[in-house]
One Martini backbone bead per residue (centre of mass of N, CA, C, O) as a GRO file, in nm:
protein
  414
    1MET     BB    1   1.589  -1.235  -0.839
    2LEU     BB    2   1.415  -1.386  -0.596
    3ARG     BB    3   1.252  -1.729  -0.617
    4PRO     BB    4   0.984  -1.937  -0.504
    5ARG     BB    5   0.909  -2.284  -0.465
    6VAL     BB    6   0.628  -2.478  -0.348
    7LEU     BB    7   0.499  -2.631  -0.530
    8ALA     BB    8   0.229  -2.496  -0.694
    9ALA     BB    9   0.186  -2.232  -0.464
   10LEU     BB   10   0.547  -2.204  -0.442
   11ALA     BB   11   0.723  -2.033  -0.591
   12THR     BB   12   1.074  -2.027  -0.665
   13LEU     BB   13   1.367  -1.875  -0.586
   14ALA     BB   14   1.534  -1.694  -0.824
   15ALA     BB   15   1.795  -1.565  -0.887
   16CYS     BB   16   1.985  -1.317  -0.969
   17THR     BB   17   2.232  -1.099  -1.126
   18VAL     BB   18   2.539  -1.188  -1.053
   19ALA     BB   19   2.882  -1.031  -0.975
   20LEU     BB   20   3.216  -1.044  -0.904
   21LEU     BB   21   3.419  -0.843  -0.876
   22PRO     BB   22   3.744  -0.774  -0.939
   23GLY     BB   23   3.936  -0.817  -0.666
   24THR     BB   24   3.733  -0.719  -0.478
   25ALA     BB   25   3.772  -0.454  -0.494
   26LEU     BB   26   3.756  -0.115  -0.418
   27ALA     BB   27   3.613   0.076  -0.231
   28ASP     BB   28   3.620   0.352  -0.355
   29ASP     BB   29   3.534   0.221  -0.619
   30VAL     BB   30   3.231   0.153  -0.514
   31ARG     BB   31   3.122   0.448  -0.420
   32ALA     BB   32   3.182   0.555  -0.752
   33SER     BB   33   2.972   0.290  -0.870
   34GLN     BB   34   2.717   0.468  -0.712
   35ASP     BB   35   2.663   0.759  -0.822
   36PRO     BB   36   2.443   0.729  -1.003
   37VAL     BB   37   2.231   0.661  -0.838
   38LEU     BB   38   2.263   0.877  -0.618
   39ARG     BB   39   2.137   1.072  -0.805
   40THR     BB   40   1.873   0.949  -0.909
   41LEU     BB   41   1.757   1.004  -0.613
   42ASP     BB   42   1.856   1.213  -0.451
   43LEU     BB   43   2.010   1.212  -0.181
   44ALA     BB   44   2.160   1.454  -0.085
   45GLN     BB   45   1.926   1.590  -0.019
   46ALA     BB   46   1.769   1.395   0.162
   47TRP     BB   47   1.997   1.389   0.391
   48ARG     BB   48   1.902   1.667   0.532
   49PHE     BB   49   1.703   1.525   0.696
   50THR     BB   50   1.781   1.208   0.646
   51LYS     BB   51   1.900   0.865   0.709
   52GLY     BB   52   1.722   0.659   0.924
   53GLU     BB   53   1.685   0.714   1.185
   54GLY     BB   54   1.495   0.462   1.393
   55VAL     BB   55   1.470   0.249   1.184
   56THR     BB   56   1.323  -0.079   1.070
   57VAL     BB   57   1.437  -0.333   0.825
   58ALA     BB   58   1.319  -0.575   0.680
   59VAL     BB   59   1.496  -0.894   0.560
   60LEU     BB   60   1.323  -1.104   0.343
   61ASP     BB   61   1.544  -1.364   0.312
   62SER     BB   62   1.860  -1.557   0.308
   63GLY     BB   63   2.051  -1.366   0.459
   64VAL     BB   64   2.281  -1.175   0.676
   65ASP     BB   65   2.601  -1.029   0.722
   66PRO     BB   66   2.675  -0.860   0.985
   67GLN     BB   67   3.016  -0.844   0.939
   68HIS     BB   68   3.006  -0.643   0.721
   69ARG     BB   69   3.151  -0.346   0.730
   70ASP     BB   70   2.902  -0.198   0.571
   71LEU     BB   71   2.701  -0.344   0.874
   72ALA     BB   72   2.829  -0.307   1.101
   73GLY     BB   73   2.575  -0.268   1.375
   74SER     BB   74   2.286  -0.297   1.181
   75VAL     BB   75   2.235  -0.628   1.282
   76THR     BB   76   1.965  -0.805   1.312
   77ILE     BB   77   1.920  -1.206   1.385
   78GLY     BB   78   1.660  -1.365   1.329
   79ARG     BB   79   1.441  -1.572   1.227
   80ASP     BB   80   1.455  -1.931   1.083
   81PHE     BB   81   1.241  -2.071   0.846
   82THR     BB   82   1.446  -2.322   0.720
   83THR     BB   83   1.507  -2.505   0.915
   84GLY     BB   84   1.590  -2.836   0.789
   85ALA     BB   85   1.680  -2.798   0.486
   86ASN     BB   86   1.955  -2.828   0.556
   87PRO     BB   87   2.222  -2.991   0.650
   88ARG     BB   88   2.348  -3.031   0.896
   89GLY     BB   89   2.616  -2.805   0.890
   90VAL     BB   90   2.518  -2.570   0.729
   91ALA     BB   91   2.568  -2.275   0.597
   92PRO     BB   92   2.456  -1.996   0.478
   93VAL     BB   93   2.496  -1.783   0.221
   94ARG     BB   94   2.372  -1.480   0.224
   95LEU     BB   95   2.389  -1.303  -0.057
   96HIS     BB   96   2.090  -1.156  -0.115
   97GLY     BB   97   2.066  -1.051   0.160
   98THR     BB   98   2.317  -0.871   0.177
   99TYR     BB   99   2.279  -0.700  -0.068
  100MET     BB  100   2.025  -0.567   0.005
  101ALA     BB  101   2.092  -0.455   0.298
  102SER     BB  102   2.324  -0.248   0.172
  103LEU     BB  103   2.087  -0.081   0.003
  104ILE     BB  104   1.938   0.020   0.257
  105ALA     BB  105   2.167   0.002   0.510
  106GLY     BB  106   2.480   0.101   0.411
  107HIS     BB  107   2.790   0.267   0.589
  108GLY     BB  108   3.036   0.159   0.541
  109HIS     BB  109   3.381   0.293   0.602
  110GLY     BB  110   3.609   0.434   0.735
  111PRO     BB  111   3.681   0.750   0.676
  112GLY     BB  112   3.363   0.884   0.734
  113HIS     BB  113   3.252   0.616   0.546
  114GLU     BB  114   3.385   0.649   0.228
  115ASP     BB  115   3.364   0.372   0.205
  116GLY     BB  116   3.172   0.173   0.024
  117VAL     BB  117   2.863   0.094   0.107
  118ILE     BB  118   2.570   0.298   0.050
  119GLY     BB  119   2.288   0.362   0.148
  120VAL     BB  120   1.979   0.501   0.154
  121ALA     BB  121   1.973   0.405   0.485
  122PRO     BB  122   2.241   0.428   0.704
  123GLU     BB  123   2.086   0.455   0.995
  124ALA     BB  124   1.957   0.206   0.976
  125LYS     BB  125   1.803  -0.088   1.069
  126VAL     BB  126   1.839  -0.448   1.057
  127LEU     BB  127   1.617  -0.735   0.983
  128SER     BB  128   1.698  -1.064   0.967
  129VAL     BB  129   1.472  -1.291   0.767
  130ARG     BB  130   1.478  -1.645   0.703
  131VAL     BB  131   1.279  -1.752   0.376
  132ILE     BB  132   1.529  -1.854   0.201
  133LEU     BB  133   1.712  -2.031  -0.061
  134GLU     BB  134   1.991  -2.081  -0.253
  135ASP     BB  135   2.057  -2.276  -0.529
  136GLU     BB  136   2.338  -2.383  -0.380
  137GLU     BB  137   2.186  -2.489  -0.168
  138PRO     BB  138   2.152  -2.837  -0.057
  139GLY     BB  139   1.818  -2.752   0.030
  140PHE     BB  140   1.646  -2.622  -0.188
  141ARG     BB  141   1.462  -2.863  -0.299
  142SER     BB  142   1.337  -2.938  -0.037
  143PHE     BB  143   1.223  -2.641   0.035
  144ASN     BB  144   1.050  -2.662  -0.285
  145SER     BB  145   0.875  -2.943  -0.163
  146ASP     BB  146   0.797  -2.868   0.128
  147MET     BB  147   0.513  -2.797   0.303
  148ARG     BB  148   0.638  -2.679   0.561
  149TYR     BB  149   0.732  -2.376   0.393
  150GLU     BB  150   0.485  -2.232   0.269
  151GLY     BB  151   0.464  -2.008   0.522
  152VAL     BB  152   0.700  -1.846   0.574
  153VAL     BB  153   0.652  -1.544   0.458
  154ALA     BB  154   0.392  -1.528   0.683
  155LYS     BB  155   0.562  -1.545   0.916
  156GLY     BB  156   0.796  -1.352   0.851
  157ILE     BB  157   0.607  -1.077   0.871
  158ARG     BB  158   0.489  -1.129   1.163
  159TYR     BB  159   0.750  -1.114   1.296
  160ALA     BB  160   0.865  -0.831   1.206
  161VAL     BB  161   0.617  -0.678   1.317
  162ASP     BB  162   0.689  -0.801   1.645
  163HIS     BB  163   0.996  -0.664   1.597
  164GLY     BB  164   0.987  -0.347   1.465
  165ALA     BB  165   0.882  -0.325   1.198
  166ASP     BB  166   0.863  -0.051   0.929
  167VAL     BB  167   0.992  -0.221   0.713
  168ILE     BB  168   0.940  -0.437   0.427
  169ASN     BB  169   1.157  -0.652   0.238
  170LEU     BB  170   1.065  -0.782  -0.087
  171SER     BB  171   1.320  -0.979  -0.274
  172ILE     BB  172   1.030  -1.146  -0.383
  173SER     BB  173   0.849  -1.447  -0.554
  174LYS     BB  174   0.560  -1.553  -0.724
  175ASP     BB  175   0.279  -1.679  -0.850
  176LEU     BB  176   0.123  -1.744  -0.583
  177PRO     BB  177  -0.084  -1.690  -0.308
  178THR     BB  178  -0.202  -1.678   0.027
  179GLU     BB  179  -0.389  -1.640   0.242
  180GLU     BB  180  -0.160  -1.581   0.468
  181GLU     BB  181  -0.053  -1.366   0.326
  182ARG     BB  182  -0.276  -1.187   0.343
  183ASP     BB  183  -0.310  -1.164   0.628
  184ALA     BB  184   0.012  -1.067   0.684
  185ILE     BB  185  -0.039  -0.801   0.538
  186ARG     BB  186  -0.265  -0.676   0.682
  187TYR     BB  187  -0.128  -0.693   0.968
  188ALA     BB  188   0.090  -0.499   0.898
  189ILE     BB  189  -0.114  -0.253   0.768
  190SER     BB  190  -0.239  -0.230   1.095
  191LYS     BB  191   0.037  -0.137   1.209
  192GLY     BB  192   0.207   0.048   0.948
  193VAL     BB  193   0.359  -0.147   0.767
  194VAL     BB  194   0.567  -0.135   0.508
  195LEU     BB  195   0.578  -0.272   0.184
  196VAL     BB  196   0.828  -0.416  -0.065
  197ALA     BB  197   0.832  -0.546  -0.406
  198ALA     BB  198   0.872  -0.746  -0.660
  199ALA     BB  199   0.766  -0.781  -0.974
  200GLY     BB  200   0.945  -0.911  -1.166
  201ASN     BB  201   1.179  -1.098  -1.430
  202GLU     BB  202   0.939  -1.183  -1.672
  203GLY     BB  203   0.937  -0.957  -1.935
  204ALA     BB  204   1.068  -1.056  -2.159
  205GLY     BB  205   0.905  -1.054  -2.434
  206LYS     BB  206   0.652  -0.903  -2.310
  207ARG     BB  207   0.372  -0.715  -2.265
  208ASP     BB  208   0.248  -0.894  -2.050
  209ALA     BB  209   0.334  -0.974  -1.755
  210PRO     BB  210   0.326  -1.179  -1.477
  211TYR     BB  211   0.215  -1.204  -1.191
  212SER     BB  212   0.377  -1.092  -0.851
  213TYR     BB  213   0.431  -1.258  -0.530
  214PRO     BB  214   0.367  -0.980  -0.302
  215ALA     BB  215   0.331  -0.730  -0.511
  216ALA     BB  216   0.006  -0.780  -0.616
  217ILE     BB  217  -0.113  -0.727  -0.327
  218PRO     BB  218  -0.280  -0.528  -0.187
  219GLY     BB  219  -0.065  -0.283   0.007
  220VAL     BB  220   0.185  -0.308  -0.221
  221ILE     BB  221   0.498  -0.210  -0.328
  222SER     BB  222   0.536  -0.228  -0.679
  223VAL     BB  223   0.881  -0.295  -0.827
  224ALA     BB  224   1.062  -0.165  -1.102
  225ALA     BB  225   1.284  -0.153  -1.334
  226VAL     BB  226   1.570   0.061  -1.448
  227THR     BB  227   1.781   0.196  -1.620
  228PRO     BB  228   2.030   0.477  -1.668
  229ALA     BB  229   1.800   0.620  -1.840
  230LEU     BB  230   1.492   0.543  -1.752
  231ARG     BB  231   1.422   0.233  -1.850
  232ARG     BB  232   1.278  -0.014  -1.888
  233ALA     BB  233   1.369  -0.335  -1.836
  234SER     BB  234   1.343  -0.602  -2.014
  235PHE     BB  235   1.288  -0.804  -1.732
  236SER     BB  236   1.063  -0.645  -1.641
  237ASN     BB  237   0.752  -0.625  -1.543
  238ARG     BB  238   0.416  -0.588  -1.660
  239ASN     BB  239   0.179  -0.439  -1.505
  240SER     BB  240  -0.095  -0.342  -1.274
  241SER     BB  241   0.098  -0.339  -1.018
  242VAL     BB  242   0.264  -0.134  -1.075
  243MET     BB  243   0.399   0.171  -0.930
  244LEU     BB  244   0.721   0.185  -0.946
  245ALA     BB  245   1.072   0.282  -0.965
  246ALA     BB  246   1.436   0.154  -1.025
  247PRO     BB  247   1.732   0.088  -1.006
  248GLY     BB  248   1.811  -0.247  -1.206
  249VAL     BB  249   2.104  -0.192  -1.328
  250ASP     BB  250   2.434  -0.224  -1.233
  251ILE     BB  251   2.418  -0.300  -0.916
  252LEU     BB  252   2.583  -0.225  -0.618
  253GLY     BB  253   2.709  -0.450  -0.358
  254ALA     BB  254   2.678  -0.659  -0.079
  255GLY     BB  255   2.882  -0.945   0.033
  256PRO     BB  256   3.004  -1.181   0.171
  257GLY     BB  257   3.306  -1.153   0.313
  258ASP     BB  258   3.367  -0.827   0.185
  259GLU     BB  259   3.208  -0.820  -0.066
  260TYR     BB  260   3.118  -0.734  -0.420
  261TRP     BB  261   2.866  -0.676  -0.601
  262VAL     BB  262   2.682  -0.713  -0.934
  263GLY     BB  263   2.357  -0.630  -1.068
  264ARG     BB  264   2.033  -0.751  -1.171
  265GLY     BB  265   1.665  -0.643  -1.094
  266THR     BB  266   1.388  -0.579  -0.870
  267SER     BB  267   1.563  -0.639  -0.616
  268GLN     BB  268   1.713  -0.380  -0.615
  269ALA     BB  269   1.494  -0.182  -0.656
  270THR     BB  270   1.334  -0.264  -0.384
  271ALA     BB  271   1.552  -0.179  -0.197
  272LEU     BB  272   1.546   0.122  -0.254
  273VAL     BB  273   1.285   0.189  -0.200
  274SER     BB  274   1.296   0.077   0.098
  275GLY     BB  275   1.515   0.321   0.163
  276VAL     BB  276   1.284   0.560   0.119
  277ALA     BB  277   1.053   0.446   0.312
  278ALA     BB  278   1.275   0.483   0.574
  279LEU     BB  279   1.283   0.778   0.549
  280ILE     BB  280   0.981   0.860   0.571
  281LYS     BB  281   0.960   0.729   0.888
  282ALA     BB  282   1.166   0.914   1.032
  283ARG     BB  283   0.996   1.155   0.993
  284HIS     BB  284   0.707   0.966   1.001
  285PRO     BB  285   0.627   0.712   1.235
  286ARG     BB  286   0.273   0.769   1.169
  287MET     BB  287   0.274   0.677   0.860
  288SER     BB  288   0.055   0.540   0.641
  289PRO     BB  289   0.130   0.345   0.404
  290ALA     BB  290  -0.077   0.494   0.191
  291LEU     BB  291   0.096   0.771   0.234
  292VAL     BB  292   0.371   0.654   0.153
  293ALA     BB  293   0.297   0.581  -0.151
  294GLN     BB  294   0.200   0.831  -0.238
  295ALA     BB  295   0.463   1.005  -0.199
  296LEU     BB  296   0.617   0.793  -0.416
  297THR     BB  297   0.412   0.829  -0.658
  298SER     BB  298   0.383   1.202  -0.637
  299SER     BB  299   0.730   1.229  -0.667
  300THR     BB  300   0.879   1.145  -0.928
  301SER     BB  301   1.106   1.203  -1.179
  302THR     BB  302   0.875   1.122  -1.385
  303ARG     BB  303   0.601   1.279  -1.571
  304ASN     BB  304   0.466   1.046  -1.680
  305ARG     BB  305   0.227   0.861  -1.754
  306TYR     BB  306   0.085   0.578  -1.660
  307ASN     BB  307   0.262   0.251  -1.663
  308THR     BB  308   0.315  -0.103  -1.668
  309GLY     BB  309   0.651  -0.048  -1.660
  310THR     BB  310   0.690   0.231  -1.425
  311GLY     BB  311   0.433   0.354  -1.343
  312PHE     BB  312   0.506   0.674  -1.195
  313GLY     BB  313   0.781   0.596  -1.163
  314VAL     BB  314   1.102   0.741  -1.061
  315VAL     BB  315   1.252   0.733  -0.757
  316ASN     BB  316   1.248   1.025  -0.523
  317ALA     BB  317   1.372   1.104  -0.222
  318ASN     BB  318   1.349   1.454  -0.179
  319ARG     BB  319   1.036   1.454  -0.306
  320ALA     BB  320   0.916   1.253  -0.088
  321LEU     BB  321   0.974   1.407   0.163
  322THR     BB  322   0.814   1.664   0.080
  323THR     BB  323   0.519   1.521   0.027
  324ALA     BB  324   0.527   1.397   0.347
  325ALA     BB  325   0.510   1.671   0.463
  326ALA     BB  326   0.217   1.733   0.346
  327LEU     BB  327   0.082   1.462   0.459
  328ALA     BB  328   0.107   1.414   0.750
  329ARG     BB  329  -0.171   1.576   0.855
  330HIS     BB  330  -0.292   1.298   0.739
  331ARG     BB  331  -0.540   1.036   0.681
  332ALA     BB  332  -0.630   0.690   0.620
  333THR     BB  333  -0.811   0.633   0.837
  334ALA     BB  334  -1.130   0.498   0.932
  335THR     BB  335  -1.370   0.609   1.191
  336GLY     BB  336  -1.627   0.486   1.348
  337PRO     BB  337  -1.916   0.345   1.326
  338GLY     BB  338  -1.877   0.057   1.135
  339VAL     BB  339  -1.560   0.017   1.157
  340GLN     BB  340  -1.310  -0.219   1.054
  341GLY     BB  341  -1.046  -0.349   1.159
  342PRO     BB  342  -0.779  -0.433   0.935
  343SER     BB  343  -0.699  -0.698   1.116
  344ARG     BB  344  -0.951  -0.804   1.015
  345LYS     BB  345  -1.143  -1.021   0.846
  346VAL     BB  346  -1.334  -1.018   0.595
  347GLY     BB  347  -1.644  -1.097   0.738
  348ALA     BB  348  -1.633  -1.072   1.003
  349ARG     BB  349  -1.778  -1.106   1.306
  350ARG     BB  350  -1.895  -0.984   1.560
  351ARG     BB  351  -1.951  -0.994   1.897
  352ASP     BB  352  -2.157  -0.718   1.915
  353PRO     BB  353  -2.385  -0.672   1.737
  354GLU     BB  354  -2.577  -0.462   1.604
  355PRO     BB  355  -2.888  -0.370   1.579
  356VAL     BB  356  -3.165  -0.398   1.356
  357ALA     BB  357  -3.407  -0.219   1.177
  358VAL     BB  358  -3.704  -0.325   1.139
  359VAL     BB  359  -3.947  -0.243   0.858
  360ARG     BB  360  -4.325  -0.304   0.884
  361ARG     BB  361  -4.580  -0.357   0.644
  362ASP     BB  362  -4.917  -0.265   0.670
  363GLN     BB  363  -5.142  -0.314   0.412
  364ARG     BB  364  -5.415  -0.279   0.553
  365ALA     BB  365  -5.359  -0.039   0.699
  366ILE     BB  366  -5.305   0.124   0.495
  367ALA     BB  367  -5.567   0.085   0.324
  368VAL     BB  368  -5.754   0.246   0.552
  369TYR     BB  369  -5.630   0.499   0.588
  370ALA     BB  370  -5.669   0.570   0.278
  371ALA     BB  371  -5.983   0.584   0.303
  372VAL     BB  372  -6.026   0.786   0.561
  373ALA     BB  373  -5.885   1.019   0.385
  374LEU     BB  374  -6.040   1.040   0.152
  375GLY     BB  375  -6.301   1.093   0.273
  376GLY     BB  376  -6.282   1.308   0.428
  377LEU     BB  377  -6.215   1.483   0.184
  378ILE     BB  378  -6.486   1.425   0.040
  379GLY     BB  379  -6.638   1.569   0.288
  380ALA     BB  380  -6.495   1.861   0.264
  381GLY     BB  381  -6.597   1.911  -0.038
  382THR     BB  382  -6.902   1.878   0.016
  383GLY     BB  383  -6.901   2.114   0.252
  384VAL     BB  384  -6.821   2.343   0.074
  385VAL     BB  385  -7.013   2.343  -0.143
  386VAL     BB  386  -7.285   2.378   0.045
  387LEU     BB  387  -7.178   2.655   0.153
  388VAL     BB  388  -7.177   2.821  -0.114
  389LEU     BB  389  -7.461   2.776  -0.176
  390LEU     BB  390  -7.614   2.896   0.036
  391MET     BB  391  -7.494   3.172   0.049
  392ARG     BB  392  -7.615   3.258  -0.255
  393ARG     BB  393  -7.933   3.201  -0.132
  394ALA     BB  394  -7.915   3.434   0.066
  395ARG     BB  395  -7.876   3.671  -0.104
  396ARG     BB  396  -8.148   3.656  -0.287
  397GLU     BB  397  -8.338   3.713  -0.045
  398ASP     BB  398  -8.215   3.978   0.033
  399ASP     BB  399  -8.285   4.149  -0.246
  400ASP     BB  400  -8.600   4.134  -0.264
  401THR     BB  401  -8.640   4.311   0.041
  402LEU     BB  402  -8.552   4.563  -0.091
  403ILE     BB  403  -8.601   4.899  -0.026
  404PRO     BB  404  -8.649   5.171  -0.252
  405PRO     BB  405  -8.512   5.443  -0.331
  406ASP     BB  406  -8.570   5.790  -0.326
  407PRO     BB  407  -8.673   6.016  -0.529
  408TRP     BB  408  -8.598   6.287  -0.667
  409ARG     BB  409  -8.625   6.598  -0.474
  410PRO     BB  410  -8.733   6.889  -0.391
  411GLU     BB  411  -8.709   7.124  -0.139
  412PRO     BB  412  -8.880   7.226   0.066
  413GLN     BB  413  -9.081   7.505   0.147
  414PRO     BB  414  -9.104   7.721   0.403
   0.00000   0.00000   0.00000
């Protein structure tokens, strides 16, 4: 995984471990080498429903080679936010970006596209947005020390959103986030764009690895790496931001100039999860990022309890699509009076604030009213008592004037 570092606040992009396959590898050998990963993701079943047609995945990285035979026709070259870092006339290397793009949307080549790299969403489109330089580029150091480039990732996210991205792949990380990056992520989510980022490669020998950004920013799907045995890779960061995992060891992908590379890192795992997110968005274009994340995390292959190493488990494309279909009828966005738009900053003032009703309690009036009520209650009680006494007295006087009845006597004789 590549890591950026611009001064103290912008940590540099360090390359993931990659190696050129011997003899540039035969294309059919490439596809065979991918089989274990394709089976782990259950892609054969997932592709019965969709292969990502109609979806655009923005790859914010070191650039993508649009001429690679496994990506030809699928890549749109977007803006290069690193312009001026390299000396004039120096071409970008574009290794890491091409590698990630091929895992997401590689379509292979040859008869039936059966040769070369096949990505998770082979019918999706890629928008390449260059926001980092690779270690071997001559402008790498100046890029990482020049404050002009501090906001490139935030700018890249906004650019991708405004140019039709449905999913943004961020196989990059740094030590500290900026306010601009948080705002850009908030903007992307408000537009329904899913963001997937690498959890980081500093986990070796650590029980709790440091958080990496933008993966640890709320709303971003943070991805860890697992081995072929589906166990956390030793290098993969372990922290509570990790949502799920994907294969990240000995992963084969494409490189510039029709080459093929194999490597390891949370970058590769992130690209695979971005591909699965693209499949979900292809089936459910209006599904919110929160529900896409729920579909991914509630349908993993491993059913263990949550842990900070692999999150909710290893992604499974087929199960994720099935779960997404069940979630598609739901919404995760609140509406109605008092709901603030997610694209606005937290605490932002309304232009037309609603009046707040203020109730003022007059303590003196309350005391007067209470006294009047109490007096009335006492008066009513006194009246009742007087009335009862008068009635009893009147009854006794009536009893004293009654005429006693005649004594019993025989009927007179006729």
